[in-house]
Amino acid sequence: MSDTAPPRSRWLALTVLSAAGLMTILDGSIVTVAMPAIQSDLGFSPAGLSWTVNAYLIAFGGLLLLAGRLGDLIGRKTMFLAGNGVFTAASLLAGAATTPGVLIAARFLQGVGSAMASAVVLGILVTLFTEPRERAKAIGVFSFTGAAGASIGQVLGGVLTDALNWHWIFLINLPIGLLTIAAAIPALPRDRGLGLASGADIAGAVLVTAGLMLGIYTVVKVEEHGWLAGHTLGLGAVSLALLAAFIVRQARAATPLMPLRVFRSRNVSGANVVQMLTLSAMFAFQIIVALYMQKVLHYTALETGLAMLPAAVAIGGVSLFVSARLIARLGTRTVLVTGLALLFGSMAWLTRIPVNAAYVTDLLPVMVLIAGGGLVLPALANLGMSGAKADDAGLASGLFNTTQQIGMALGVAVLSTLAAAKTERLLGEGKSEAVALTNGYHLAFTVSAGLLVAALVVALIVLREPKAEAAPVTAETPAQPVVAA
């Protein structure tokens, strides 16, 4: 791949990559409005239901670094096509699932396929678009596609669940996946990998994936065992030990998944911490608000999707039409802080949401304030890449994708578990189901607001305004041990 590729070819490739991103985001958001139907049909427990999300996110987040390295070894186009193939096949399995175990296994495989494809997308983009303005425009289009996927997924999930059944929220991926694969074969430039003989840190991948999966499982089971139970403390300690062993491995391995030198940049380190805190709050918001609308306000799946549509449109519109201009005028760090403040406002508003909320006065303001996400995400990407040297651009992008997925998984697990535990306690005290659920959600929103305050503090203390454009990455840039490809 080269920055000398014809402009038309570059934008055609961007279209294909955006379609793949649309499918990934679509799959995440389309599940949220169908979760009550899935729980009822397959007999999931409340804690077990979260694994329809967690299984996907843990596979996705845990394998991104390895997938990026493999893309470096066998070729980015090859990895992209293989990932889309795995994701499409897993979607068929999910759509045919009749038991919780099969669905969770299929969701895990979907996460594997998404990691394989997504790990190489950013690398392909930055090698095709090396001029700063064009690259910013390309990333803006890609970000907008993600927001569009969230919006389409929420509405489409409601339509398919109400009109047909929840199985079709996964089967809809089949035509998208097959068309993406067919279009990618001629559209994406061919690249040569380093060859498998160069090696990949399989041991590191096993350690980080096992540590993350065990950690999320431990948190999900807190509702059953309690925070101070031997089960929680024991498995939590094992999870931390696995992650610590991963870090030690990265310091000593000849070809590490995540060379630790990348953390020397305060912008790289700070942006990843802010992203993890922010997405822990915001992804759980997407799920918990959908549950609140259906279980407390008794919205249908379609009504829930339509009710959340303004939020997705606001985030997408701001990321595409507003964020780049504000960054150029006010600076990246200022835009990030402003977006975080807006997101905090949305979470603070939700902490007072009543049992009998009116959409226009109680929920619509949240959907407007959530547009802060359209400022936060592009600003974080800018800051997260600005501190990386040219030789570490692939590593920085792989790390950025990984912390994004870890933040989502942790947010879903922790906040849904806290909400479920409080709801259970209030039900035991004789409160009505609506009151107990609402108070449980209040706790989740309060913790989300706290996470955003922490993100604001880190942004103000650690992050600095980028002083210069990061060096362009081209097809001739030497490959590093870890590449988001």
GROMACS .gro file of C-alpha atoms in nm:
model
  485
    1MET     CA    1   0.000   0.000   0.000
    2SER     CA    2   0.132   0.340  -0.086
    3ASP     CA    3   0.039   0.702  -0.049
    4THR     CA    4   0.081   0.724  -0.427
    5ALA     CA    5  -0.234   0.521  -0.486
    6PRO     CA    6  -0.483   0.699  -0.713
    7PRO     CA    7  -0.729   0.919  -0.516
    8ARG     CA    8  -1.027   0.728  -0.650
    9SER     CA    9  -0.876   0.398  -0.535
   10ARG     CA   10  -0.809   0.538  -0.188
   11TRP     CA   11  -1.166   0.655  -0.139
   12LEU     CA   12  -1.303   0.326  -0.274
   13ALA     CA   13  -1.090   0.144  -0.018
   14LEU     CA   14  -1.221   0.380   0.253
   15THR     CA   15  -1.575   0.285   0.152
   16VAL     CA   16  -1.497  -0.084   0.199
   17LEU     CA   17  -1.326  -0.028   0.533
   18SER     CA   18  -1.617   0.186   0.650
   19ALA     CA   19  -1.862  -0.086   0.552
   20ALA     CA   20  -1.669  -0.332   0.769
   21GLY     CA   21  -1.671  -0.082   1.055
   22LEU     CA   22  -2.045  -0.035   1.006
   23MET     CA   23  -2.099  -0.408   1.041
   24THR     CA   24  -1.898  -0.424   1.364
   25ILE     CA   25  -2.076  -0.129   1.527
   26LEU     CA   26  -2.411  -0.245   1.393
   27ASP     CA   27  -2.359  -0.579   1.564
   28GLY     CA   28  -2.284  -0.411   1.896
   29SER     CA   29  -2.578  -0.172   1.900
   30ILE     CA   30  -2.834  -0.404   1.743
   31VAL     CA   31  -2.798  -0.647   2.034
   32THR     CA   32  -2.884  -0.391   2.304
   33VAL     CA   33  -3.252  -0.347   2.217
   34ALA     CA   34  -3.302  -0.722   2.169
   35MET     CA   35  -3.151  -0.830   2.502
   36PRO     CA   36  -3.485  -0.863   2.688
   37ALA     CA   37  -3.620  -1.083   2.406
   38ILE     CA   38  -3.303  -1.295   2.407
   39GLN     CA   39  -3.323  -1.334   2.785
   40SER     CA   40  -3.688  -1.441   2.772
   41ASP     CA   41  -3.644  -1.684   2.482
   42LEU     CA   42  -3.322  -1.857   2.591
   43GLY     CA   43  -3.367  -1.835   2.967
   44PHE     CA   44  -3.061  -1.624   3.049
   45SER     CA   45  -3.012  -1.505   3.407
   46PRO     CA   46  -2.962  -1.125   3.443
   47ALA     CA   47  -2.588  -1.169   3.503
   48GLY     CA   48  -2.559  -1.435   3.233
   49LEU     CA   49  -2.727  -1.207   2.981
   50SER     CA   50  -2.436  -0.963   3.002
   51TRP     CA   51  -2.216  -1.235   2.851
   52THR     CA   52  -2.392  -1.188   2.517
   53VAL     CA   53  -2.200  -0.860   2.517
   54ASN     CA   54  -1.897  -0.954   2.728
   55ALA     CA   55  -1.803  -1.267   2.529
   56TYR     CA   56  -1.781  -1.053   2.215
   57LEU     CA   57  -1.594  -0.767   2.376
   58ILE     CA   58  -1.340  -0.979   2.560
   59ALA     CA   59  -1.248  -1.176   2.247
   60PHE     CA   60  -1.233  -0.852   2.052
   61GLY     CA   61  -1.025  -0.657   2.303
   62GLY     CA   62  -0.804  -0.946   2.404
   63LEU     CA   63  -0.705  -1.044   2.049
   64LEU     CA   64  -0.657  -0.704   1.883
   65LEU     CA   65  -0.284  -0.689   1.954
   66LEU     CA   66  -0.221  -1.040   1.827
   67ALA     CA   67  -0.441  -0.981   1.521
   68GLY     CA   68  -0.244  -0.667   1.442
   69ARG     CA   69   0.083  -0.858   1.464
   70LEU     CA   70  -0.050  -1.139   1.245
   71GLY     CA   71  -0.165  -0.880   0.992
   72ASP     CA   72   0.193  -0.758   0.987
   73LEU     CA   73   0.318  -1.112   0.922
   74ILE     CA   74   0.070  -1.242   0.663
   75GLY     CA   75  -0.050  -0.914   0.510
   76ARG     CA   76  -0.313  -0.663   0.614
   77LYS     CA   77  -0.551  -0.738   0.329
   78THR     CA   78  -0.535  -1.111   0.401
   79MET     CA   79  -0.611  -1.053   0.769
   80PHE     CA   80  -0.899  -0.817   0.685
   81LEU     CA   81  -1.061  -1.071   0.452
   82ALA     CA   82  -1.011  -1.359   0.695
   83GLY     CA   83  -1.157  -1.159   0.983
   84ASN     CA   84  -1.468  -1.070   0.787
   85GLY     CA   85  -1.508  -1.435   0.691
   86VAL     CA   86  -1.491  -1.552   1.053
   87PHE     CA   87  -1.731  -1.279   1.166
   88THR     CA   88  -1.986  -1.362   0.895
   89ALA     CA   89  -1.978  -1.737   0.971
   90ALA     CA   90  -2.012  -1.668   1.346
   91SER     CA   91  -2.312  -1.446   1.277
   92LEU     CA   92  -2.484  -1.739   1.108
   93LEU     CA   93  -2.415  -1.953   1.417
   94ALA     CA   94  -2.550  -1.681   1.647
   95GLY     CA   95  -2.863  -1.646   1.438
   96ALA     CA   96  -2.926  -2.021   1.464
   97ALA     CA   97  -2.858  -2.041   1.841
   98THR     CA   98  -3.120  -2.213   2.058
   99THR     CA   99  -2.930  -2.226   2.388
  100PRO     CA  100  -2.736  -1.967   2.593
  101GLY     CA  101  -2.411  -2.164   2.551
  102VAL     CA  102  -2.428  -2.166   2.172
  103LEU     CA  103  -2.510  -1.796   2.156
  104ILE     CA  104  -2.223  -1.702   2.388
  105ALA     CA  105  -1.982  -1.919   2.188
  106ALA     CA  106  -2.099  -1.757   1.863
  107ARG     CA  107  -2.058  -1.410   2.015
  108PHE     CA  108  -1.703  -1.501   2.117
  109LEU     CA  109  -1.626  -1.608   1.759
  110GLN     CA  110  -1.778  -1.285   1.632
  111GLY     CA  111  -1.535  -1.103   1.858
  112VAL     CA  112  -1.246  -1.303   1.712
  113GLY     CA  113  -1.349  -1.210   1.358
  114SER     CA  114  -1.398  -0.844   1.450
  115ALA     CA  115  -1.053  -0.831   1.609
  116MET     CA  116  -0.894  -0.978   1.296
  117ALA     CA  117  -1.060  -0.726   1.068
  118SER     CA  118  -1.059  -0.417   1.290
  119ALA     CA  119  -0.694  -0.449   1.391
  120VAL     CA  120  -0.582  -0.372   1.037
  121VAL     CA  121  -0.830  -0.098   0.942
  122LEU     CA  122  -0.650   0.197   1.097
  123GLY     CA  123  -0.318   0.081   0.956
  124ILE     CA  124  -0.464   0.060   0.605
  125LEU     CA  125  -0.615   0.407   0.641
  126VAL     CA  126  -0.296   0.579   0.754
  127THR     CA  127  -0.091   0.419   0.477
  128LEU     CA  128  -0.343   0.527   0.212
  129PHE     CA  129  -0.401   0.880   0.348
  130THR     CA  130  -0.069   1.037   0.448
  131GLU     CA  131  -0.157   1.405   0.391
  132PRO     CA  132  -0.288   1.547   0.724
  133ARG     CA  133  -0.608   1.706   0.591
  134GLU     CA  134  -0.704   1.402   0.383
  135ARG     CA  135  -0.624   1.169   0.671
  136ALA     CA  136  -0.840   1.375   0.908
  137LYS     CA  137  -1.124   1.368   0.658
  138ALA     CA  138  -1.090   0.992   0.609
  139ILE     CA  139  -1.090   0.925   0.983
  140GLY     CA  140  -1.389   1.159   1.020
  141VAL     CA  141  -1.582   0.961   0.758
  142PHE     CA  142  -1.488   0.636   0.929
  143SER     CA  143  -1.600   0.773   1.269
  144PHE     CA  144  -1.928   0.893   1.121
  145THR     CA  145  -1.989   0.546   0.983
  146GLY     CA  146  -1.949   0.409   1.334
  147ALA     CA  147  -2.210   0.647   1.469
  148ALA     CA  148  -2.439   0.562   1.178
  149GLY     CA  149  -2.396   0.195   1.264
  150ALA     CA  150  -2.506   0.262   1.622
  151SER     CA  151  -2.809   0.454   1.500
  152ILE     CA  152  -2.909   0.201   1.235
  153GLY     CA  153  -2.849  -0.087   1.475
  154GLN     CA  154  -3.081   0.045   1.742
  155VAL     CA  155  -3.367   0.105   1.499
  156LEU     CA  156  -3.305  -0.207   1.291
  157GLY     CA  157  -3.277  -0.418   1.605
  158GLY     CA  158  -3.617  -0.298   1.715
  159VAL     CA  159  -3.774  -0.356   1.374
  160LEU     CA  160  -3.632  -0.707   1.333
  161THR     CA  161  -3.711  -0.813   1.690
  162ASP     CA  162  -4.069  -0.687   1.678
  163ALA     CA  163  -4.150  -0.788   1.319
  164LEU     CA  164  -3.964  -1.122   1.309
  165ASN     CA  165  -3.755  -1.235   1.607
  166TRP     CA  166  -3.416  -1.166   1.768
  167HIS     CA  167  -3.239  -1.430   1.554
  168TRP     CA  168  -3.252  -1.189   1.260
  169ILE     CA  169  -3.037  -0.928   1.435
  170PHE     CA  170  -2.744  -1.162   1.369
  171LEU     CA  171  -2.855  -1.299   1.033
  172ILE     CA  172  -2.860  -0.943   0.894
  173ASN     CA  173  -2.479  -0.955   0.906
  174LEU     CA  174  -2.467  -1.225   0.636
  175PRO     CA  175  -2.538  -1.006   0.331
  176ILE     CA  176  -2.327  -0.718   0.467
  177GLY     CA  177  -2.034  -0.949   0.538
  178LEU     CA  178  -2.046  -1.125   0.202
  179LEU     CA  179  -2.071  -0.797   0.010
  180THR     CA  180  -1.782  -0.648   0.208
  181ILE     CA  181  -1.560  -0.947   0.131
  182ALA     CA  182  -1.652  -0.937  -0.239
  183ALA     CA  183  -1.581  -0.563  -0.262
  184ALA     CA  184  -1.259  -0.576  -0.059
  185ILE     CA  185  -1.086  -0.824  -0.290
  186PRO     CA  186  -1.045  -0.574  -0.576
  187ALA     CA  187  -1.062  -0.251  -0.371
  188LEU     CA  188  -0.792  -0.298  -0.108
  189PRO     CA  189  -0.427  -0.276  -0.218
  190ARG     CA  190  -0.225  -0.592  -0.184
  191ASP     CA  191   0.059  -0.588   0.067
  192ARG     CA  192   0.332  -0.832   0.159
  193GLY     CA  193   0.371  -0.948   0.515
  194LEU     CA  194   0.697  -1.020   0.691
  195GLY     CA  195   0.621  -1.392   0.696
  196LEU     CA  196   0.523  -1.616   0.984
  197ALA     CA  197   0.888  -1.698   1.046
  198SER     CA  198   0.923  -1.354   1.205
  199GLY     CA  199   0.718  -1.485   1.497
  200ALA     CA  200   0.421  -1.368   1.704
  201ASP     CA  201   0.389  -1.353   2.080
  202ILE     CA  202   0.133  -1.630   2.128
  203ALA     CA  203   0.217  -1.662   2.497
  204GLY     CA  204   0.149  -1.293   2.549
  205ALA     CA  205  -0.183  -1.319   2.367
  206VAL     CA  206  -0.286  -1.615   2.585
  207LEU     CA  207  -0.192  -1.431   2.905
  208VAL     CA  208  -0.376  -1.107   2.825
  209THR     CA  209  -0.687  -1.278   2.686
  210ALA     CA  210  -0.712  -1.520   2.979
  211GLY     CA  211  -0.654  -1.240   3.230
  212LEU     CA  212  -0.922  -1.017   3.080
  213MET     CA  213  -1.177  -1.295   3.041
  214LEU     CA  214  -1.127  -1.416   3.398
  215GLY     CA  215  -1.145  -1.061   3.530
  216ILE     CA  216  -1.477  -0.988   3.361
  217TYR     CA  217  -1.617  -1.326   3.469
  218THR     CA  218  -1.520  -1.244   3.827
  219VAL     CA  219  -1.701  -0.910   3.816
  220VAL     CA  220  -2.013  -1.059   3.659
  221LYS     CA  221  -2.032  -1.325   3.933
  222VAL     CA  222  -2.008  -1.062   4.210
  223GLU     CA  223  -2.388  -1.041   4.215
  224GLU     CA  224  -2.399  -1.407   4.316
  225HIS     CA  225  -2.099  -1.426   4.551
  226GLY     CA  226  -2.039  -1.071   4.682
  227TRP     CA  227  -1.735  -0.841   4.653
  228LEU     CA  228  -1.545  -0.983   4.953
  229ALA     CA  229  -1.619  -1.352   4.896
  230GLY     CA  230  -1.335  -1.597   4.846
  231HIS     CA  231  -1.461  -1.667   4.494
  232THR     CA  232  -1.434  -1.300   4.396
  233LEU     CA  233  -1.104  -1.227   4.569
  234GLY     CA  234  -0.941  -1.551   4.454
  235LEU     CA  235  -1.034  -1.526   4.087
  236GLY     CA  236  -0.964  -1.153   4.091
  237ALA     CA  237  -0.613  -1.222   4.220
  238VAL     CA  238  -0.553  -1.482   3.948
  239SER     CA  239  -0.675  -1.237   3.684
  240LEU     CA  240  -0.438  -0.967   3.808
  241ALA     CA  241  -0.152  -1.217   3.820
  242LEU     CA  242  -0.213  -1.314   3.456
  243LEU     CA  243  -0.215  -0.950   3.348
  244ALA     CA  244   0.101  -0.883   3.550
  245ALA     CA  245   0.266  -1.182   3.382
  246PHE     CA  246   0.164  -1.034   3.047
  247ILE     CA  247   0.341  -0.709   3.132
  248VAL     CA  248   0.655  -0.897   3.241
  249ARG     CA  249   0.639  -1.098   2.920
  250GLN     CA  250   0.623  -0.780   2.712
  251ALA     CA  251   0.935  -0.647   2.884
  252ARG     CA  252   1.134  -0.963   2.803
  253ALA     CA  253   0.991  -1.106   2.478
  254ALA     CA  254   1.193  -1.069   2.159
  255THR     CA  255   0.877  -0.990   1.961
  256PRO     CA  256   0.627  -0.859   2.220
  257LEU     CA  257   0.264  -0.788   2.146
  258MET     CA  258   0.290  -0.453   2.321
  259PRO     CA  259   0.644  -0.312   2.360
  260LEU     CA  260   0.636  -0.103   2.676
  261ARG     CA  261   0.829   0.187   2.521
  262VAL     CA  262   0.504   0.326   2.385
  263PHE     CA  263   0.402   0.432   2.737
  264ARG     CA  264   0.688   0.680   2.756
  265SER     CA  265   0.465   0.932   2.577
  266ARG     CA  266   0.231   1.103   2.822
  267ASN     CA  267  -0.021   1.170   2.544
  268VAL     CA  268  -0.029   0.804   2.438
  269SER     CA  269  -0.060   0.684   2.798
  270GLY     CA  270  -0.303   0.957   2.906
  271ALA     CA  271  -0.529   0.927   2.602
  272ASN     CA  272  -0.564   0.553   2.652
  273VAL     CA  273  -0.651   0.595   3.020
  274VAL     CA  274  -0.907   0.865   2.939
  275GLN     CA  275  -1.055   0.647   2.665
  276MET     CA  276  -1.089   0.347   2.896
  277LEU     CA  277  -1.264   0.553   3.165
  278THR     CA  278  -1.491   0.728   2.915
  279LEU     CA  279  -1.602   0.419   2.728
  280SER     CA  280  -1.654   0.228   3.053
  281ALA     CA  281  -1.916   0.492   3.130
  282MET     CA  282  -2.063   0.540   2.783
  283PHE     CA  283  -2.101   0.184   2.657
  284ALA     CA  284  -2.282   0.085   2.973
  285PHE     CA  285  -2.500   0.391   2.924
  286GLN     CA  286  -2.608   0.256   2.586
  287ILE     CA  287  -2.713  -0.075   2.737
  288ILE     CA  288  -2.861   0.045   3.066
  289VAL     CA  289  -3.070   0.320   2.912
  290ALA     CA  290  -3.214   0.065   2.667
  291LEU     CA  291  -3.299  -0.168   2.955
  292TYR     CA  292  -3.456   0.118   3.152
  293MET     CA  293  -3.680   0.212   2.860
  294GLN     CA  294  -3.802  -0.144   2.810
  295LYS     CA  295  -3.821  -0.275   3.166
  296VAL     CA  296  -3.938   0.040   3.349
  297LEU     CA  297  -4.110   0.251   3.082
  298HIS     CA  298  -4.229  -0.059   2.890
  299TYR     CA  299  -4.113   0.063   2.550
  300THR     CA  300  -4.110  -0.194   2.273
  301ALA     CA  301  -3.779  -0.282   2.108
  302LEU     CA  302  -3.865  -0.058   1.813
  303GLU     CA  303  -3.968   0.232   2.038
  304THR     CA  304  -3.641   0.196   2.227
  305GLY     CA  305  -3.437   0.210   1.908
  306LEU     CA  306  -3.622   0.520   1.786
  307ALA     CA  307  -3.589   0.686   2.127
  308MET     CA  308  -3.210   0.643   2.121
  309LEU     CA  309  -3.177   0.750   1.759
  310PRO     CA  310  -3.116   1.122   1.840
  311ALA     CA  311  -2.811   1.027   2.050
  312ALA     CA  312  -2.645   0.832   1.770
  313VAL     CA  313  -2.726   1.102   1.514
  314ALA     CA  314  -2.590   1.373   1.745
  315ILE     CA  315  -2.262   1.188   1.803
  316GLY     CA  316  -2.221   1.111   1.433
  317GLY     CA  317  -2.305   1.464   1.320
  318VAL     CA  318  -2.069   1.629   1.565
  319SER     CA  319  -1.781   1.391   1.484
  320LEU     CA  320  -1.818   1.449   1.109
  321PHE     CA  321  -1.911   1.817   1.081
  322VAL     CA  322  -1.800   1.990   1.401
  323SER     CA  323  -1.509   1.820   1.577
  324ALA     CA  324  -1.236   1.883   1.315
  325ARG     CA  325  -1.322   2.252   1.289
  326LEU     CA  326  -1.325   2.300   1.666
  327ILE     CA  327  -0.996   2.113   1.703
  328ALA     CA  328  -0.835   2.342   1.444
  329ARG     CA  329  -0.969   2.653   1.619
  330LEU     CA  330  -0.956   2.566   1.989
  331GLY     CA  331  -0.704   2.284   2.015
  332THR     CA  332  -0.744   1.910   2.068
  333ARG     CA  333  -0.717   1.914   2.448
  334THR     CA  334  -0.979   2.189   2.487
  335VAL     CA  335  -1.223   2.004   2.262
  336LEU     CA  336  -1.167   1.683   2.459
  337VAL     CA  337  -1.234   1.852   2.794
  338THR     CA  338  -1.548   2.019   2.655
  339GLY     CA  339  -1.680   1.688   2.527
  340LEU     CA  340  -1.612   1.516   2.859
  341ALA     CA  341  -1.800   1.791   3.041
  342LEU     CA  342  -2.103   1.738   2.815
  343LEU     CA  343  -2.092   1.363   2.875
  344PHE     CA  344  -2.074   1.420   3.250
  345GLY     CA  345  -2.383   1.640   3.219
  346SER     CA  346  -2.573   1.358   3.049
  347MET     CA  347  -2.481   1.107   3.320
  348ALA     CA  348  -2.561   1.352   3.599
  349TRP     CA  349  -2.901   1.414   3.442
  350LEU     CA  350  -2.974   1.040   3.434
  351THR     CA  351  -2.905   1.001   3.807
  352ARG     CA  352  -3.240   1.176   3.873
  353ILE     CA  353  -3.444   0.997   3.604
  354PRO     CA  354  -3.789   0.912   3.754
  355VAL     CA  355  -3.985   0.588   3.737
  356ASN     CA  356  -4.247   0.748   3.512
  357ALA     CA  357  -4.014   0.953   3.289
  358ALA     CA  358  -4.147   1.161   3.003
  359TYR     CA  359  -3.931   1.130   2.692
  360VAL     CA  360  -3.921   1.498   2.593
  361THR     CA  361  -3.839   1.641   2.935
  362ASP     CA  362  -3.646   1.356   3.099
  363LEU     CA  363  -3.469   1.163   2.821
  364LEU     CA  364  -3.432   1.390   2.518
  365PRO     CA  365  -3.192   1.630   2.697
  366VAL     CA  366  -2.965   1.332   2.760
  367MET     CA  367  -2.968   1.244   2.391
  368VAL     CA  368  -2.856   1.599   2.311
  369LEU     CA  369  -2.580   1.618   2.574
  370ILE     CA  370  -2.445   1.282   2.461
  371ALA     CA  371  -2.324   1.461   2.146
  372GLY     CA  372  -2.015   1.531   2.355
  373GLY     CA  373  -1.903   1.187   2.246
  374GLY     CA  374  -1.862   1.327   1.896
  375LEU     CA  375  -1.601   1.566   2.037
  376VAL     CA  376  -1.430   1.321   2.269
  377LEU     CA  377  -1.361   1.030   2.033
  378PRO     CA  378  -1.183   1.220   1.749
  379ALA     CA  379  -0.988   1.428   2.002
  380LEU     CA  380  -0.872   1.114   2.183
  381ALA     CA  381  -0.763   0.953   1.857
  382ASN     CA  382  -0.562   1.266   1.772
  383LEU     CA  383  -0.395   1.278   2.112
  384GLY     CA  384  -0.338   0.903   2.131
  385MET     CA  385  -0.150   0.902   1.800
  386SER     CA  386   0.026   1.239   1.839
  387GLY     CA  387   0.270   1.118   2.103
  388ALA     CA  388   0.385   0.815   1.905
  389LYS     CA  389   0.695   0.820   1.692
  390ALA     CA  390   0.659   0.725   1.327
  391ASP     CA  391   0.806   0.381   1.396
  392ASP     CA  392   0.546   0.323   1.670
  393ALA     CA  393   0.237   0.441   1.482
  394GLY     CA  394   0.105   0.090   1.429
  395LEU     CA  395   0.173  -0.004   1.790
  396ALA     CA  396  -0.004   0.309   1.916
  397SER     CA  397  -0.310   0.243   1.701
  398GLY     CA  398  -0.326  -0.121   1.814
  399LEU     CA  399  -0.307  -0.014   2.178
  400PHE     CA  400  -0.577   0.247   2.119
  401ASN     CA  401  -0.815  -0.013   1.975
  402THR     CA  402  -0.741  -0.250   2.262
  403THR     CA  403  -0.811  -0.006   2.545
  404GLN     CA  404  -1.130   0.095   2.367
  405GLN     CA  405  -1.264  -0.258   2.381
  406ILE     CA  406  -1.139  -0.322   2.735
  407GLY     CA  407  -1.315  -0.006   2.852
  408MET     CA  408  -1.641  -0.120   2.695
  409ALA     CA  409  -1.620  -0.467   2.847
  410LEU     CA  410  -1.532  -0.343   3.195
  411GLY     CA  411  -1.807  -0.082   3.186
  412VAL     CA  412  -2.074  -0.333   3.092
  413ALA     CA  413  -1.960  -0.585   3.352
  414VAL     CA  414  -1.909  -0.351   3.646
  415LEU     CA  415  -2.206  -0.119   3.600
  416SER     CA  416  -2.459  -0.387   3.509
  417THR     CA  417  -2.347  -0.592   3.809
  418LEU     CA  418  -2.377  -0.296   4.046
  419ALA     CA  419  -2.723  -0.212   3.913
  420ALA     CA  420  -2.842  -0.572   3.940
  421ALA     CA  421  -2.712  -0.606   4.297
  422LYS     CA  422  -2.891  -0.292   4.415
  423THR     CA  423  -3.212  -0.392   4.238
  424GLU     CA  424  -3.202  -0.733   4.405
  425ARG     CA  425  -3.155  -0.576   4.749
  426LEU     CA  426  -3.446  -0.334   4.701
  427LEU     CA  427  -3.673  -0.611   4.577
  428GLY     CA  428  -3.589  -0.801   4.893
  429GLU     CA  429  -3.696  -0.498   5.095
  430GLY     CA  430  -4.037  -0.504   4.931
  431LYS     CA  431  -3.993  -0.227   4.673
  432SER     CA  432  -4.183  -0.253   4.346
  433GLU     CA  433  -3.996  -0.385   4.044
  434ALA     CA  434  -4.004  -0.048   3.868
  435VAL     CA  435  -3.869   0.138   4.170
  436ALA     CA  436  -3.601  -0.125   4.237
  437LEU     CA  437  -3.485  -0.126   3.875
  438THR     CA  438  -3.479   0.253   3.853
  439ASN     CA  439  -3.272   0.287   4.169
  440GLY     CA  440  -3.032   0.022   4.044
  441TYR     CA  441  -2.988   0.215   3.722
  442HIS     CA  442  -2.939   0.537   3.923
  443LEU     CA  443  -2.638   0.375   4.088
  444ALA     CA  444  -2.493   0.276   3.751
  445PHE     CA  445  -2.537   0.629   3.617
  446THR     CA  446  -2.378   0.776   3.930
  447VAL     CA  447  -2.072   0.554   3.890
  448SER     CA  448  -2.060   0.648   3.520
  449ALA     CA  449  -2.056   1.016   3.616
  450GLY     CA  450  -1.770   0.944   3.856
  451LEU     CA  451  -1.573   0.770   3.581
  452LEU     CA  452  -1.614   1.076   3.360
  453VAL     CA  453  -1.491   1.303   3.639
  454ALA     CA  454  -1.183   1.082   3.666
  455ALA     CA  455  -1.137   1.107   3.288
  456LEU     CA  456  -1.155   1.486   3.312
  457VAL     CA  457  -0.892   1.493   3.586
  458VAL     CA  458  -0.653   1.274   3.385
  459ALA     CA  459  -0.709   1.485   3.073
  460LEU     CA  460  -0.632   1.809   3.258
  461ILE     CA  461  -0.328   1.679   3.445
  462VAL     CA  462  -0.161   1.443   3.197
  463LEU     CA  463  -0.249   1.541   2.841
  464ARG     CA  464  -0.076   1.817   2.648
  465GLU     CA  465  -0.170   1.988   2.324
  466PRO     CA  466   0.011   1.821   2.032
  467LYS     CA  467   0.286   2.052   1.905
  468ALA     CA  468   0.324   1.900   1.560
  469GLU     CA  469   0.165   1.657   1.323
  470ALA     CA  470   0.271   1.297   1.371
  471ALA     CA  471   0.507   1.178   1.101
  472PRO     CA  472   0.318   1.020   0.814
  473VAL     CA  473   0.310   0.644   0.793
  474THR     CA  474   0.356   0.494   0.447
  475ALA     CA  475   0.386   0.151   0.303
  476GLU     CA  476   0.763   0.189   0.332
  477THR     CA  477   0.756   0.247   0.709
  478PRO     CA  478   0.939  -0.047   0.875
  479ALA     CA  479   0.702  -0.290   1.042
  480GLN     CA  480   0.713  -0.308   1.420
  481PRO     CA  481   0.658  -0.606   1.651
  482VAL     CA  482   0.298  -0.494   1.706
  483VAL     CA  483   0.101  -0.329   1.431
  484ALA     CA  484  -0.267  -0.247   1.419
  485ALA     CA  485  -0.177  -0.305   1.058
   0.00000   0.00000   0.00000
